[in-house]
Amino acid sequence: MPEFLDIYIQRVKSNEQRISADYSASKLDLRDIFREYWVEAQLFASSPSDFSVLAIDSSSRRISTANGGVFYVVRALGVARGVRYRELIADFDYVSDTLEESTVVSRKMEWLEHRVAMKALEDGFSGYILFDGSIYGRVAHLPLETGFARDRAFMLDYFETLLELLDWCKRVGVQIIGIGKESRTSFFREFLLMKLALRLKDELGLNEAEIIDLLSLALDNKRAALRKLESEYSDIEFLERIVEELISKKPDFQLILEFAGCAGYTTPLLLGASARWRRAVKQILRDPEAYVRAQFPMCSRSEEFVDRAVEVVQRIPRMPAIVSFHILPSLNDTPMRIDVPAWQLGIDKTLFEVGWPEDASVDVSDILRLISAGYCGPENYNIWLKAADDGVRLSREIFENVYLQKFEEIVGVFITSRGYRRVRFP
Amino acid sequence: MSDSLERIGFVVGDANPTEFLFIVDEDEYPPRWEYVMVKSKEIIGGEEVEVDVVAQIDSIQSTSLALSRVMSLEAVEKIREAGLVEPRVLAKARVLGFIYEGEVFQPRRAVYPGEDVYRAPTDVLKEFYSYPEDEGLFIGYLISRQDVPVRISVRGFRRHLAILAQTGAGKSYAAGVLIEELLKKGATIVVIDPHADYVRLSRKKDGSKFSDRVSVFRTPESTGRYDVSQVSRVYTYEVKFSDLSVEEIATICGIRESYTNILKSLREAIKDLGEGYNLEDLLKKLEERGDKDSLRAINYVEKLSSMRVFGSVTTDIGKLLKPKHVAVVDLSGLDDRVSDYVAFRILSEIYGKREKGEYDYPVFVFIEEAHRFVPNKEETFAKRIIKRIAAEGRKFGVFLVLITQRPYKIDPDALSQCNSQIVMRMTNPEDQRAVRNSSERMSESLLSDLPGLNVGEAVIVGEVTRAPVMVRIRQRETEEGGADINVVEKLREALRKAEEEERSRNEIIREEIEKVRSIVEGFE
């Protein structure tokens, strides 16, 4: 809109210095400690033909209907050498909350990806399974009733499939790797801040437990942490800056792009559960049925459901810890987040057993070799995932002109005013 | 349909009544120019009927979602190593039409995406490219389906035909095939033949007789490329000198319009001679007049002495025009201006005969090296009559077949009057442009195919065919005259002759030596 351009220029100019400062700077200088945990490394000269890879990605589209429902399509694709595996859901439902709508559709995408992986395993696949995005995010969900009127128990299906997939991979030695190119995670920054705080504990006049408590509180309950900071440690300015930095949740990628002077990767860290997840799991361990009845109030009217749900949620505490790190393949590129279940690197810990991110002290050269084999520069960070993405992408045009039209044929009416316009003004 | 249908793909993407895309198996896809068939529905006589739409593959395109053109070499190499190329092969087909109750129609509807695409069955193609026995001329076979004979319609000749090809592509050969076929149908054919390429039409390749109804008309100037034993039924073609007008004599001799005094002397000399004179009479008369301009006129008119085509009688055009007959007018050895005049004379007389109803049957006139007789930028005698026949000949049953290797040198009006074209291999862009400009039926894609044709292969468009067709011209039954000489054979022959000469010279020398030796020995 050109008519807004003058105001835009004014606003940007007036905030020029602040934006520029915020874009790169932190309130704390983390350069030195960053470098301690930054491993300089160049990519390996490995070849894609050295690996058997199944790359999985998914896509979705949804549209709110005139009667307040949602029509959605989710699809997932697995691409391996000479073979493809597909899954698709197309459904209609009523959802009370639009935020919930987006979240559940995202979970359904992950669920279909897991189902695609299962299909490949049933087909005898062995090698590496690559997912687009993090693995940690998948294992760290909680089983809760959804707001989808006819699919309230969906998260139970989700966990059933995920647990089965992880068990199967562990049993047959299939490696799972998550590669995220657009991660907003801050586990590495949290790890560095904790290290920094612990290193200065004497100067701060606090013991290790006090520091861990305060920083954990900052992540779990910002308001409580700030209150505690104000009432108990108001004279410790440095601690305040650490807590503020922690609460701000700036992504690790910002840190890497600011401080990494060369290609390399962050020290692989063992990631554990969040406080919220831990609380839920404790509840499950204490009384799984109570948990199920509390978190699935509508579904729990069926005793059959409760029996099945209890069986599933009881397995959730066994969810594995995840080893995660970021890699910067070259200085002119952006980082990638790499996740693998900890057991793949010889650490048999569960998510529940790990608290703050800790140095995993593992050899990730096999993973780096695979990443190197699939890396082709900033425009193609992973050839396998790119192939899956190309194949699964669902364009708006296809969704509206093909999928939506078929759905409208079934229900017999235009489900949005757009359908009417499409016919009137083709 | 006797053949079982062989599915080779599915219609995808956008389609319209003239073309469609279809996806094929990347391991086993049909070649370019293959014929395909898709079921469709058309409204005929107010009713919707299922029809078989026949199309020809115009282009084949392979692509890969994984490999974009902006990729680095390294990326491509890695994607290939990972086995992620996943090629897709798409074919674009040009719709040729559908047959309904024996007639070919153009679809009004687009074929539907998702429809099966079949290899066109042989019997469908045979029907598509055939005509009733008395109408069809068997010209060859489909290039991509050698089991399907192609016939063109003699009715299409009513709006004239051009055979266009670069040298050596086989245009005279193709014309020979047409002449053979027309002769079998009883046609009256006259061939204007500047290089004696058609004089052996009466003979089969093995030397036996093809037809008694082929006559060759030669002038005394004929090059004698083939002796009479190779050419049956040879007649002399002459033009009575006194039939030439002053303007015609002047043009043939090279007297320009601006030489008014010379022309005046010539006109007066002819007027003095009255009727029934010959060339010697005219020269004598000019000499007698003795004035400067008459003597200068002699310098020009004398040139005609070496052109023995002008005699005391004019060959009757009736000798050339007979039913089921080919008259080959051998113009070899003649000066260009004389050839032009002779062609003009013959074509005018043919046209006159038909116009006045003095000859009952249509005449098919084949003009070889047509760019010489009806050039783009020059004026010739023949140009006027050829353009007239091109414009009006169909009304009187005079049908032109213009044959040339330089379409861009031919008069564009005359060429565009040829509603049918047989176009063979052609690489010169100027010639291609001339073909494009002259024919609305020659699509860009067909034009782009011309350089890729092999010798003897042709694209035929226009009224002689139901749909554009790519054909391999059939073997000729008769002897061809226009073929390139066999260089290797001729060199071998030359070598043999040289060796024989060497041998006989050595023999002579040896004999001489022997003779000298015996004389010397006698003295001893």
mmCIF file of C-alpha atoms in Angstrom, chain B residues 15 42 70 83 86 131 138 149 157 170 188 192 234 318 336 360 369 393 442 476 478 487 501:
data_model
loop_
_atom_site.group_PDB
_atom_site.id
_atom_site.type_symbol
_atom_site.label_atom_id
_atom_site.label_comp_id
_atom_site.label_asym_id
_atom_site.label_seq_id
_atom_site.Cartn_x
_atom_site.Cartn_y
_atom_site.Cartn_z
ATOM 1 C CA ALA B 15 -6.079 -29.225 -22.447
ATOM 2 C CA GLU B 42 -18.591 -34.329 -28.998
ATOM 3 C CA VAL B 70 19.086 -23.049 -10.698
ATOM 4 C CA GLY B 83 18.212 -41.638 -5.923
ATOM 5 C CA GLU B 86 12.283 -39.116 -9.827
ATOM 6 C CA TYR B 131 -9.630 -42.131 -49.211
ATOM 7 C CA PHE B 138 -0.959 -43.689 -52.393
ATOM 8 C CA PRO B 149 -0.225 -46.441 -45.711
ATOM 9 C CA PHE B 157 -5.281 -30.709 -56.243
ATOM 10 C CA GLY B 170 13.612 -35.880 -52.470
ATOM 11 C CA THR B 188 -3.610 -35.632 -68.086
ATOM 12 C CA ILE B 192 7.770 -28.584 -67.257
ATOM 13 C CA VAL B 234 10.369 -38.848 -77.886
ATOM 14 C CA GLY B 318 -3.002 -31.370 -78.614
ATOM 15 C CA ASP B 336 16.635 -19.282 -69.310
ATOM 16 C CA ASP B 360 -12.394 -32.199 -71.851
ATOM 17 C CA GLU B 369 12.307 -25.350 -60.551
ATOM 18 C CA GLY B 393 -7.124 -22.438 -62.890
ATOM 19 C CA MET B 442 1.707 -25.078 -41.367
ATOM 20 C CA ARG B 476 8.931 -45.049 -56.939
ATOM 21 C CA THR B 478 9.616 -45.631 -62.327
ATOM 22 C CA VAL B 487 30.072 -40.199 -57.013
ATOM 23 C CA GLU B 501 44.653 -45.926 -70.928
#
